[in-house]
Structure formats: structure tokens, C-alpha cells
């Protein structure tokens, strides 16, 4: 009886594999773009550099947390970011 359902088991396994691969790819893209998106929303003066470091940080894992922290650093040379955060 199970021999006649082999095609069904193969199809379900392929569907699960496709879903898992899709989730991994979407998660990879989301993680790579996260520091850059945060830096842009906070009007960081080096938002492009943070974005690049976020993507490179996925290859060299130690760099991604640095990009993430750098996205949150306030710079005194950017008064627009501090005024936006203060609600002015």
C-alpha cells in the first residue's frame, strides 16, 4: 500500500524543502538589510556604509553585530537625526 503512495511522499517532501529554502532566503535578505534600514530610518550620515557592512557581515559573522550597533550610534554632526528623535 505504501508503495503506491511514494509519489505523494516525494511531493510533500519537495514542498517542505521549497518552503524551508524560501524561509532561509527571505531570512538571509532580511538580516542583511536590517542594519541599513535602521540607519536610514534614524538618518545616519553613514547609512550606505552601514548597509554594506550589514551585507558583508553575513559572510564574516563578526561584522554583522558591528553593523547593527553602528546603525544605532548617534553622531553629533547630524542634528537632523537628534531633532527627529526628540520629536521636533
CSV table of C-alpha atoms in Angstrom, one decimal:
chain,number,residue,atom,x,y,z
A,1,UNK,CA,0.0,0.0,0.0
A,2,UNK,CA,2.8,2.5,0.8
A,3,UNK,CA,4.5,1.7,-2.5
A,4,UNK,CA,1.5,3.3,-4.3
A,5,UNK,CA,1.9,6.5,-2.2
A,6,UNK,CA,5.6,7.1,-2.9
A,7,UNK,CA,4.9,9.9,-5.3
A,8,UNK,CA,2.8,11.6,-2.7
A,9,UNK,CA,5.6,11.4,-0.1
A,10,UNK,CA,8.0,12.7,-2.6
A,11,UNK,CA,5.8,15.6,-3.5
A,12,UNK,CA,5.2,16.6,0.2
A,13,UNK,CA,8.9,16.4,0.9
A,14,UNK,CA,9.7,18.7,-2.1
A,15,UNK,CA,7.0,21.1,-0.9
A,16,UNK,CA,8.6,21.2,2.6
A,17,UNK,CA,12.0,21.6,1.1
A,18,UNK,CA,10.8,24.5,-1.1
A,19,UNK,CA,9.2,26.2,1.9
A,20,UNK,CA,12.3,25.8,4.1
A,21,UNK,CA,14.6,27.2,1.4
A,22,UNK,CA,12.2,30.1,0.8
A,23,UNK,CA,12.2,30.9,4.6
A,24,UNK,CA,16.0,30.7,4.7
A,25,UNK,CA,16.5,33.0,1.7
A,26,UNK,CA,13.9,35.6,3.0
A,27,UNK,CA,15.6,35.5,6.4
A,28,UNK,CA,19.0,36.0,4.9
A,29,UNK,CA,17.9,39.0,2.9
A,30,UNK,CA,16.0,40.5,5.9
A,31,UNK,CA,19.1,40.1,8.2
A,32,UNK,CA,21.4,41.6,5.6
A,33,UNK,CA,19.3,44.7,5.0
A,34,UNK,CA,18.3,45.2,8.7
A,35,UNK,CA,21.2,47.4,9.8
A,36,UNK,CA,21.0,49.6,6.7
A,37,UNK,CA,17.2,50.1,7.1
A,38,UNK,CA,17.6,51.1,10.7
A,39,UNK,CA,20.4,53.5,9.8
A,40,UNK,CA,18.3,55.1,7.1
A,41,UNK,CA,15.3,55.5,9.4
A,42,UNK,CA,17.5,57.2,12.0
A,43,UNK,CA,19.0,59.5,9.3
A,44,UNK,CA,22.5,58.1,10.0
A,45,UNK,CA,25.1,60.0,8.0
A,46,UNK,CA,26.9,56.8,7.0
A,47,UNK,CA,23.8,54.7,6.2
A,48,UNK,CA,25.3,53.4,3.0
A,49,UNK,CA,28.4,52.2,4.8
A,50,UNK,CA,26.2,50.5,7.4
A,51,UNK,CA,24.2,48.8,4.7
A,52,UNK,CA,27.4,47.5,3.0
A,53,UNK,CA,28.8,46.3,6.3
A,54,UNK,CA,25.5,44.6,7.1
A,55,UNK,CA,25.7,42.5,3.9
A,56,UNK,CA,29.4,41.8,4.3
A,57,UNK,CA,28.7,40.9,7.9
A,58,UNK,CA,26.6,38.0,6.7
A,59,UNK,CA,29.7,36.4,5.1
A,60,UNK,CA,32.0,37.3,8.1
A,61,UNK,CA,29.7,36.8,11.0
A,62,UNK,CA,31.6,39.0,13.5
A,63,UNK,CA,31.0,42.1,11.3
A,64,UNK,CA,27.2,41.9,11.4
A,65,UNK,CA,26.8,42.8,15.1
A,66,UNK,CA,29.2,45.7,14.5
A,67,UNK,CA,27.0,47.0,11.6
A,68,UNK,CA,23.9,46.6,13.8
A,69,UNK,CA,25.4,48.6,16.7
A,70,UNK,CA,26.7,51.2,14.3
A,71,UNK,CA,23.2,51.8,12.9
A,72,UNK,CA,22.1,52.9,16.4
A,73,UNK,CA,25.1,55.2,17.2
A,74,UNK,CA,24.1,58.9,17.4
A,75,UNK,CA,26.5,61.3,15.7
A,76,UNK,CA,26.8,64.9,16.9
A,77,UNK,CA,27.4,66.0,13.3
A,78,UNK,CA,23.9,65.1,12.3
A,79,UNK,CA,21.5,67.5,14.1
A,80,UNK,CA,18.5,66.4,11.9
A,81,UNK,CA,18.6,62.9,13.5
A,82,UNK,CA,18.7,64.1,17.0
A,83,UNK,CA,15.8,66.6,16.4
A,84,UNK,CA,13.8,63.9,14.6
A,85,UNK,CA,14.2,61.5,17.6
A,86,UNK,CA,13.3,64.3,20.1
A,87,UNK,CA,10.0,64.9,18.2
A,88,UNK,CA,10.8,68.4,16.9
